[in-house]
mmCIF file of C-alpha atoms and ligand atoms in Angstrom:
data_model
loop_
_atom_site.group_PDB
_atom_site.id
_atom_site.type_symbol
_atom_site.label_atom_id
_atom_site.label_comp_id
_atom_site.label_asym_id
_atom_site.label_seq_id
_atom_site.Cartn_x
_atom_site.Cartn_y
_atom_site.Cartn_z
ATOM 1 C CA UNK A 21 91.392 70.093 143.662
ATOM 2 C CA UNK A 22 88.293 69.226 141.556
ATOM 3 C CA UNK A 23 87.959 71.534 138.787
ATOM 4 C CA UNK A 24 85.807 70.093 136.484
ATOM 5 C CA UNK A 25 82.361 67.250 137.269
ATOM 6 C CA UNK A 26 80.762 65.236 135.152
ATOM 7 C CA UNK A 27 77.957 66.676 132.962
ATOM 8 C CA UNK A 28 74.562 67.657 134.774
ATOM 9 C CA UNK A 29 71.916 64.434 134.116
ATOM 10 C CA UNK A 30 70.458 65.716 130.447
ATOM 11 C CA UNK A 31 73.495 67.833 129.411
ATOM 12 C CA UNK A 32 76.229 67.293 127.265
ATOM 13 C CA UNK A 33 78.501 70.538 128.787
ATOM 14 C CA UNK A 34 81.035 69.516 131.377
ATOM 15 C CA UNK A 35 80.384 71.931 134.338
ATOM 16 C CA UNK A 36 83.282 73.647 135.643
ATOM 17 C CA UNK A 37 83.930 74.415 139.296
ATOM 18 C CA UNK A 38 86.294 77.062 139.194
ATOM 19 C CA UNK A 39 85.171 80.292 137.037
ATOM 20 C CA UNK A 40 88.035 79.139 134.284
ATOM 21 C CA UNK A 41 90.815 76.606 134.505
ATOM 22 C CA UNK A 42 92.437 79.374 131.684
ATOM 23 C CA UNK A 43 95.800 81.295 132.862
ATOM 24 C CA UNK A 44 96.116 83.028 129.095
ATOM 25 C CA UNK A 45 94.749 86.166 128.064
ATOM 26 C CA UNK A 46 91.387 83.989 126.979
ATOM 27 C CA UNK A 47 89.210 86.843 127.356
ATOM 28 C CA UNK A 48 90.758 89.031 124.390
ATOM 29 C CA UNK A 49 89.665 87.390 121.322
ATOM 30 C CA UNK A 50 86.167 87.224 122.066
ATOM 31 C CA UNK A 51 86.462 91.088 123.433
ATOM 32 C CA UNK A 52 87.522 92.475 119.880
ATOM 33 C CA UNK A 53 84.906 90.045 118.053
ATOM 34 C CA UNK A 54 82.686 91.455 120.615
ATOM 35 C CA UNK A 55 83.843 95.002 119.474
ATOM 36 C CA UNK A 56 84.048 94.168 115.960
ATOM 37 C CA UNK A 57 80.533 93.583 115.787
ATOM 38 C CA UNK A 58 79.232 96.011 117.718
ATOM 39 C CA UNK A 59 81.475 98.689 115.745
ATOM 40 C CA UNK A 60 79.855 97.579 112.287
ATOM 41 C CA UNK A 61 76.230 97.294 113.622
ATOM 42 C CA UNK A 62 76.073 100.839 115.181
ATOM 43 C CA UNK A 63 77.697 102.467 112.121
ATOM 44 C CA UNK A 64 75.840 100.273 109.289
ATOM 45 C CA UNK A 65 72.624 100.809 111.553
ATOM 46 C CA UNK A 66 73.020 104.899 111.442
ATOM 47 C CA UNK A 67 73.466 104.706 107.844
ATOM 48 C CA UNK A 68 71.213 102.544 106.677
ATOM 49 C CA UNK A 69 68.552 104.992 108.757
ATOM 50 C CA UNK A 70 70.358 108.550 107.428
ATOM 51 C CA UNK A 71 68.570 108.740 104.245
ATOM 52 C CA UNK A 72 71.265 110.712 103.203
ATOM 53 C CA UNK A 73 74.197 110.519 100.979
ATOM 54 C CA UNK A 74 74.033 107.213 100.089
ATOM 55 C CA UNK A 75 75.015 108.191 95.936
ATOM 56 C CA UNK A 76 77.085 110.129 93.591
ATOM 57 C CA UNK A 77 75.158 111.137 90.673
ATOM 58 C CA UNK A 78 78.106 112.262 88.715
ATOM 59 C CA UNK A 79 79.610 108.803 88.734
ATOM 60 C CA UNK A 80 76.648 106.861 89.101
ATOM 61 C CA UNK A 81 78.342 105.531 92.579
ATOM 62 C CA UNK A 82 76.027 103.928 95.342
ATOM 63 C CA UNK A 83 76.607 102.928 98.382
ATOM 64 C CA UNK A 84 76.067 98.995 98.898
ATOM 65 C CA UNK A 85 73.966 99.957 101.706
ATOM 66 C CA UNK A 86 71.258 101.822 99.436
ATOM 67 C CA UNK A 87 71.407 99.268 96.687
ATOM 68 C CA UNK A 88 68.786 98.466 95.156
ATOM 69 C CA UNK A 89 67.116 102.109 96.062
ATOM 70 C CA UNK A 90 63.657 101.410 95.804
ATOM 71 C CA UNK A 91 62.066 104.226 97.952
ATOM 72 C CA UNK A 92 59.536 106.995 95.825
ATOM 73 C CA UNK A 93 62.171 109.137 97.262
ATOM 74 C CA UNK A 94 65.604 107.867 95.878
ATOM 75 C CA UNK A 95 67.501 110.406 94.212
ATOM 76 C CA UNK A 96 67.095 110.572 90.561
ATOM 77 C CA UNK A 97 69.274 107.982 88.927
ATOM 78 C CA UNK A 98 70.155 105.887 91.977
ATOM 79 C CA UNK A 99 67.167 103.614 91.824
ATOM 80 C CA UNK A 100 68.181 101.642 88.405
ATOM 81 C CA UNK A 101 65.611 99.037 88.727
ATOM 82 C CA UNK A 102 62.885 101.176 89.134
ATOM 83 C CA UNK A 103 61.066 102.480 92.729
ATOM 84 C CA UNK A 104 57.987 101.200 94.448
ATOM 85 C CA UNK A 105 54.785 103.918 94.295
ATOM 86 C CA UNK A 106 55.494 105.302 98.185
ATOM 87 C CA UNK A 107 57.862 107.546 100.075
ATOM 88 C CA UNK A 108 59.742 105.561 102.871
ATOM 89 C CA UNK A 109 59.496 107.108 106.410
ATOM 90 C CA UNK A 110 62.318 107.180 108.541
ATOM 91 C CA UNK A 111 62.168 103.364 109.811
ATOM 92 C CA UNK A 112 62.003 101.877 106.278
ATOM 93 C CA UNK A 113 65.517 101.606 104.870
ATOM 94 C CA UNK A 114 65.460 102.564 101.264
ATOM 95 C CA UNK A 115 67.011 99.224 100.544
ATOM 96 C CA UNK A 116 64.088 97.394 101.875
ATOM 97 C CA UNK A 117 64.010 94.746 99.596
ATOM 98 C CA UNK A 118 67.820 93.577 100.119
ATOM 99 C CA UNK A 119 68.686 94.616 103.285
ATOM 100 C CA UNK A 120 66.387 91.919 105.481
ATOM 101 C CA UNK A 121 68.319 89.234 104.077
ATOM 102 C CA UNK A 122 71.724 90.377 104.068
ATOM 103 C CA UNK A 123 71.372 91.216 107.543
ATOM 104 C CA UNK A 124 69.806 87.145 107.804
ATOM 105 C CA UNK A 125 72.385 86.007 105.429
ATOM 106 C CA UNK A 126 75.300 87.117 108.062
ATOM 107 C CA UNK A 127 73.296 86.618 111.135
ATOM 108 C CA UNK A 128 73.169 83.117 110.140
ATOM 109 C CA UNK A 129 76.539 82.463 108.844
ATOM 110 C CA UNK A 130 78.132 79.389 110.666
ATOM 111 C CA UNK A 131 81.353 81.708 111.141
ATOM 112 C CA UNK A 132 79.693 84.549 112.893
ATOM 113 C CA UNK A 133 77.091 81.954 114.514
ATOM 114 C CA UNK A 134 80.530 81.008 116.524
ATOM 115 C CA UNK A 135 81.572 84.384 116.768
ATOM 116 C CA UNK A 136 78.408 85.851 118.814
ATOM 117 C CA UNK A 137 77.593 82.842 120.648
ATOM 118 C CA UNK A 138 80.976 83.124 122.327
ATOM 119 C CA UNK A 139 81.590 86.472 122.641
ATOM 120 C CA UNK A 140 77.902 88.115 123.011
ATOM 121 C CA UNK A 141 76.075 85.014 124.570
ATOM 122 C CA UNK A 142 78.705 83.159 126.391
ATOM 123 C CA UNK A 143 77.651 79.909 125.024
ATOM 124 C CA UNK A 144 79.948 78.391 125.630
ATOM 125 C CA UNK A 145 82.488 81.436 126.060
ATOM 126 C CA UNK A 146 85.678 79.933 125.745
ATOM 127 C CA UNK A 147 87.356 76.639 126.139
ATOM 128 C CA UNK A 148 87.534 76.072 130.289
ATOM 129 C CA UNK A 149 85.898 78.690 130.642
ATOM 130 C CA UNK A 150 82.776 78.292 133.243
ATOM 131 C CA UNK A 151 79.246 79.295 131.069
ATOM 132 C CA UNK A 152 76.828 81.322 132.972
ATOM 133 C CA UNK A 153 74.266 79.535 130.954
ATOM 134 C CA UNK A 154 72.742 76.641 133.178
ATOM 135 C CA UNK A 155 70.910 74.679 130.732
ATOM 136 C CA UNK A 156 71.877 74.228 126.702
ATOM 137 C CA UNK A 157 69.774 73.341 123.651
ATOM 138 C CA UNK A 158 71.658 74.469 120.820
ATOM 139 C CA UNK A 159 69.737 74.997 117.657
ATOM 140 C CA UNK A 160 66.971 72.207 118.351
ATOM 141 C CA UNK A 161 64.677 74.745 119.492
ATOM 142 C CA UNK A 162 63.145 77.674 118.313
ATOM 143 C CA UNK A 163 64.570 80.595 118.414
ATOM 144 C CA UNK A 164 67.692 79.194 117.086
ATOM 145 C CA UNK A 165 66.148 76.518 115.112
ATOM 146 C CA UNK A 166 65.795 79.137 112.569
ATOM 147 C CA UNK A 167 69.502 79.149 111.699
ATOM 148 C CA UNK A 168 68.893 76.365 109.586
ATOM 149 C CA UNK A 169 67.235 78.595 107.368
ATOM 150 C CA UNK A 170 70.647 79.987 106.187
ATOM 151 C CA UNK A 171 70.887 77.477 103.522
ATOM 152 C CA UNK A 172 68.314 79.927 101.790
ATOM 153 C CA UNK A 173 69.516 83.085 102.267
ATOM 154 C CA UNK A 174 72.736 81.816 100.780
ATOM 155 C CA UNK A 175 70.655 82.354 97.271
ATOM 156 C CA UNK A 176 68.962 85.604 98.468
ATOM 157 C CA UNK A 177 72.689 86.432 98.874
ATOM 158 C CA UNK A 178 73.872 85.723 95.767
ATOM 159 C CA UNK A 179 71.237 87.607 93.829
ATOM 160 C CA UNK A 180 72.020 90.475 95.804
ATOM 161 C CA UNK A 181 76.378 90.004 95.080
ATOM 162 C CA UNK A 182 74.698 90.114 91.396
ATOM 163 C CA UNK A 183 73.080 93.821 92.426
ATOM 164 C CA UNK A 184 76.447 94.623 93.814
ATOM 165 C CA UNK A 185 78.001 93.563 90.715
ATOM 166 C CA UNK A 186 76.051 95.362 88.371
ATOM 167 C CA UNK A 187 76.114 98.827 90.662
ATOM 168 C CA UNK A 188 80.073 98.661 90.263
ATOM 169 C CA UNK A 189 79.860 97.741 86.633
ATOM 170 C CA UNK A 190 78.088 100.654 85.250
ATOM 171 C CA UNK A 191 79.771 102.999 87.279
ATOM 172 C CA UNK A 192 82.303 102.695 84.734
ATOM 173 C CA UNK A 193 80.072 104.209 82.197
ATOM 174 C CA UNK A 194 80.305 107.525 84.521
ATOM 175 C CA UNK A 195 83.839 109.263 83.365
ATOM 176 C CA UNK A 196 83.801 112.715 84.585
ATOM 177 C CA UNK A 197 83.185 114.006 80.799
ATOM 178 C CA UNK A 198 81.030 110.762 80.024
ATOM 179 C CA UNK A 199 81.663 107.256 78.964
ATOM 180 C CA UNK A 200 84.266 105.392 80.270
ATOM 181 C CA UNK A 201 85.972 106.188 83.082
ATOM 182 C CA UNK A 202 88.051 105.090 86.516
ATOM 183 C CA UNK A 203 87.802 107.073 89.613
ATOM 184 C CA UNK A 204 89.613 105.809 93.188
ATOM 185 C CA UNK A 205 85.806 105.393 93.346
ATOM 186 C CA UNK A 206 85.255 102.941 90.809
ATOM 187 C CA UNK A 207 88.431 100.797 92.685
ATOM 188 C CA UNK A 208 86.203 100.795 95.875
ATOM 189 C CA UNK A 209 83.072 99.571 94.413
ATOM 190 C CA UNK A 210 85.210 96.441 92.718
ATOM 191 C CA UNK A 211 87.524 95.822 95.542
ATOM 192 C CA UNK A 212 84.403 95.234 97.995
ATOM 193 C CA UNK A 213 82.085 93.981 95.156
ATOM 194 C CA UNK A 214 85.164 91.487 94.607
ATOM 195 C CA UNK A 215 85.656 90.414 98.081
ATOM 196 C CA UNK A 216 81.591 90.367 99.057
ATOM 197 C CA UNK A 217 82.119 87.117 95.872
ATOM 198 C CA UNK A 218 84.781 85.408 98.026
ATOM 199 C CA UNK A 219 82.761 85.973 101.221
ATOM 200 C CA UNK A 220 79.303 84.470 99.403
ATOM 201 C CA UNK A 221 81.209 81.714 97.185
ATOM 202 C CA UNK A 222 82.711 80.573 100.615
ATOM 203 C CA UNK A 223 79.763 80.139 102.163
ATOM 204 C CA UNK A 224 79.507 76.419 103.584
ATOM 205 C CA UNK A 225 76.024 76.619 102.389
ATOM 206 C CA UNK A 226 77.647 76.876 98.553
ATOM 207 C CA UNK A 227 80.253 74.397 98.845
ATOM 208 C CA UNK A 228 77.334 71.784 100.056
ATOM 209 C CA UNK A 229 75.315 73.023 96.329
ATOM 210 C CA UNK A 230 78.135 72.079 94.823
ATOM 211 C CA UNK A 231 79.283 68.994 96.114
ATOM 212 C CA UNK A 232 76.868 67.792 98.899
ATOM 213 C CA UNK A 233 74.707 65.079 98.240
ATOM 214 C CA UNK A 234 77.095 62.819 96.361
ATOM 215 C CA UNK A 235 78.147 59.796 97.358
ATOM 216 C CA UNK A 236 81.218 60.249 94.706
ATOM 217 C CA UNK A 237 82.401 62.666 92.057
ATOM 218 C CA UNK A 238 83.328 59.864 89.679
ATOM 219 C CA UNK A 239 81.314 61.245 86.313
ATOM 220 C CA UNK A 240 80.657 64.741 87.526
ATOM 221 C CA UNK A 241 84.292 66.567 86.642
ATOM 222 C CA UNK A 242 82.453 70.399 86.613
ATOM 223 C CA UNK A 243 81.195 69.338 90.019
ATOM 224 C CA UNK A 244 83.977 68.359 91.844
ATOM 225 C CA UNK A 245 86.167 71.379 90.044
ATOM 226 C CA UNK A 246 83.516 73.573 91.444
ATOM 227 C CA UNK A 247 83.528 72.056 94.856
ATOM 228 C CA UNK A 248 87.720 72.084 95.285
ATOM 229 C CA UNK A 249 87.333 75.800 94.154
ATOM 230 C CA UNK A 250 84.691 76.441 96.802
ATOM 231 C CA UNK A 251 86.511 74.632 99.210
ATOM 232 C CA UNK A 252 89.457 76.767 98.610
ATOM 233 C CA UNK A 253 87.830 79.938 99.686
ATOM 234 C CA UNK A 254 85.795 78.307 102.452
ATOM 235 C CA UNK A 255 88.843 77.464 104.493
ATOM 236 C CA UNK A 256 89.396 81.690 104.983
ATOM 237 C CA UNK A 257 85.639 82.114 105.516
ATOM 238 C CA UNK A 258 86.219 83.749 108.692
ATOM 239 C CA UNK A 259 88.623 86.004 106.680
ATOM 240 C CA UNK A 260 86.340 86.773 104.322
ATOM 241 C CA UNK A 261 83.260 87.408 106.847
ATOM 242 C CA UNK A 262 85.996 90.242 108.748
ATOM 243 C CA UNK A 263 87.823 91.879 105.818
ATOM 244 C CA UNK A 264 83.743 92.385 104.034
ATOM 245 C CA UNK A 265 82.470 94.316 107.019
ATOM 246 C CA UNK A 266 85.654 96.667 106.584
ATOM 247 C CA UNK A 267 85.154 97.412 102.959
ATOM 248 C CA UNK A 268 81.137 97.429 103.101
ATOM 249 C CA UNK A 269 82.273 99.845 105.441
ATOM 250 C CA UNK A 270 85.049 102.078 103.909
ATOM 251 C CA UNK A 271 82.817 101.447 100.495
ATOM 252 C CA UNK A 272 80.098 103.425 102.349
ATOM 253 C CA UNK A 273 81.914 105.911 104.024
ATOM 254 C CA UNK A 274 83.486 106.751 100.814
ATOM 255 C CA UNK A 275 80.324 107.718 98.895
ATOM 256 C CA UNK A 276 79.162 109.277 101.899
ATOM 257 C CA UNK A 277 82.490 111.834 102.008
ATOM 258 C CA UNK A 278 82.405 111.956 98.032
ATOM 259 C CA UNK A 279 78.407 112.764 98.243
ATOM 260 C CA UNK A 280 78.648 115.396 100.930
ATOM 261 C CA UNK A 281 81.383 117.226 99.197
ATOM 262 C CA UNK A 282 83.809 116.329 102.193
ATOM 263 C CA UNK A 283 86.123 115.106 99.336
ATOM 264 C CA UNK A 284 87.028 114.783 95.683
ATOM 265 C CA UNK A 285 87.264 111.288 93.772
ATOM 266 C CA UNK A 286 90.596 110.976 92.169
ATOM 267 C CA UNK A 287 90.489 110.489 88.340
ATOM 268 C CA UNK A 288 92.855 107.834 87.049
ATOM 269 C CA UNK A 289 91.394 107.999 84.056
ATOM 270 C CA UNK A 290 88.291 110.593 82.229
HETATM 271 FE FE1 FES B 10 79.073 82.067 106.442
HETATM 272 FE FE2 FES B 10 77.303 80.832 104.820
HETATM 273 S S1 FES B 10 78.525 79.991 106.365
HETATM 274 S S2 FES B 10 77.901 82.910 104.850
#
């Protein structure tokens, strides 16, 4: 039997006869990513558009989501850096001016690049797996030419891991009788603030600014420390891009219980 011919004239795919030459369960893997995605999108989607119970104002906690708040209509206290002059309508996320490139920064990530084009595009879907695609042209042309761009929203991304950063931070400052204080709260913000680090530093946009363009690291020790560290993390990038969408997640969820009075924080300390 012929499974497999030679690659159409102008192709680089081999075509496969049979609809997969696979006898595993191929088809799970990119049915959960498939899932995954889907799961975070339509949840991060309906809150980003709620308007609604994005912060705590007794511990200065904010959802990741909201952050920066820069809507006329943030609640007192959550916009720290200040609002711009106008009242968001419905469509505008209050976040406006992080949001866009956050959502760029993943949609562009090489990790989840692989992880849509198999499981949401079917390009290609799986190894020996037939493509319903007839014709491929990768990232040459426009659309997906664009992806390229990622290199750039790597530093849009760290700015806003900064934002992050300083949201958890002064939280501290928010005991439940003033000054310092830790709330189950507080742990949220740094456990996600601390893994959104991991999932930025990892990027394999980062580890090239640290060590691409060198023909050698002889003479540049900070460098090449850098770039080993970077390295480190990149190898769980995919790790990183999963276990972020769960605690951006359970981060927001958790302000948006706490700020609806659905539950209490837990005081570990003031
Ligand atoms: Fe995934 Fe840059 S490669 S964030």
């Amino acid at each position: 039997m012929t499974a497999t011919t030679s690659p159409a004239p102008g192709s680089r795919r081999a075509r496969i006869a049979a609809r997969t030459l696979r006898t595993d369960r191929w088809w799970t893997g990119p049915l959960l990513t498939a899932l995954g995605l889907a799961a975070f999108v339509v949840y991060a989607t309906a809150r980003v558009f709620q308007q609604d119970h994005y912060w705590v104002a007794e511990h200065h906690y904010l959802t990741p989501f909201y952050s920066p708040c820069v809507s006329a209509s943030c609640e007192p206290g959550s916009a720290v850096f200040g609002t711009l002059p106008w009242e968001f309508p419905w469509f505008l996320p209050y976040a406006l001016v992080s949001l866009p490139f956050l959502l760029l920064f993943r949609f562009t990530c090489y990790y989840y690049r692989k992880a849509y084009y198999r499981s949401v595009w079917q390009a290609p879907t799986a190894c020996a797996v037939r493509e319903p695609h007839r014709s491929y042209s990768g990232e040459t042309r426009l659309p997906l030419l664009g992806q390229n761009l990622h290199r750039y929203f790597f530093y849009a991304a760290v700015l806003i891991s900064l934002l992050n950063t300083y949201d958890a931070a002064v939280s501290f400052a928010h005991g439940a009788e003033g000054g310092f204080g830790i709330g189950l709260g507080n742990l949220v913000l740094l456990a996600n603030v601390v893994l959104l680090w991991c999932y930025t530093l990892s990027c394999h946009s980062c580890r090239h600014v640290m060590g691409g363009r060198l023909r050698s690291f002889g003479g540049r020790p900070v460098r090449y420390w850098l770039w080993t560290r970077v390295s480190r993390l990149n190898t769980r990038h995919m790790l990183f891009a999963w276990t972020t969408l769960a605690t951006l997640t359970l981060t927001d969820l958790y302000v948006l219980l706490l700020s609806s009075g659905t539950i209490a924080d837990p005081r570990l300390f003031n």
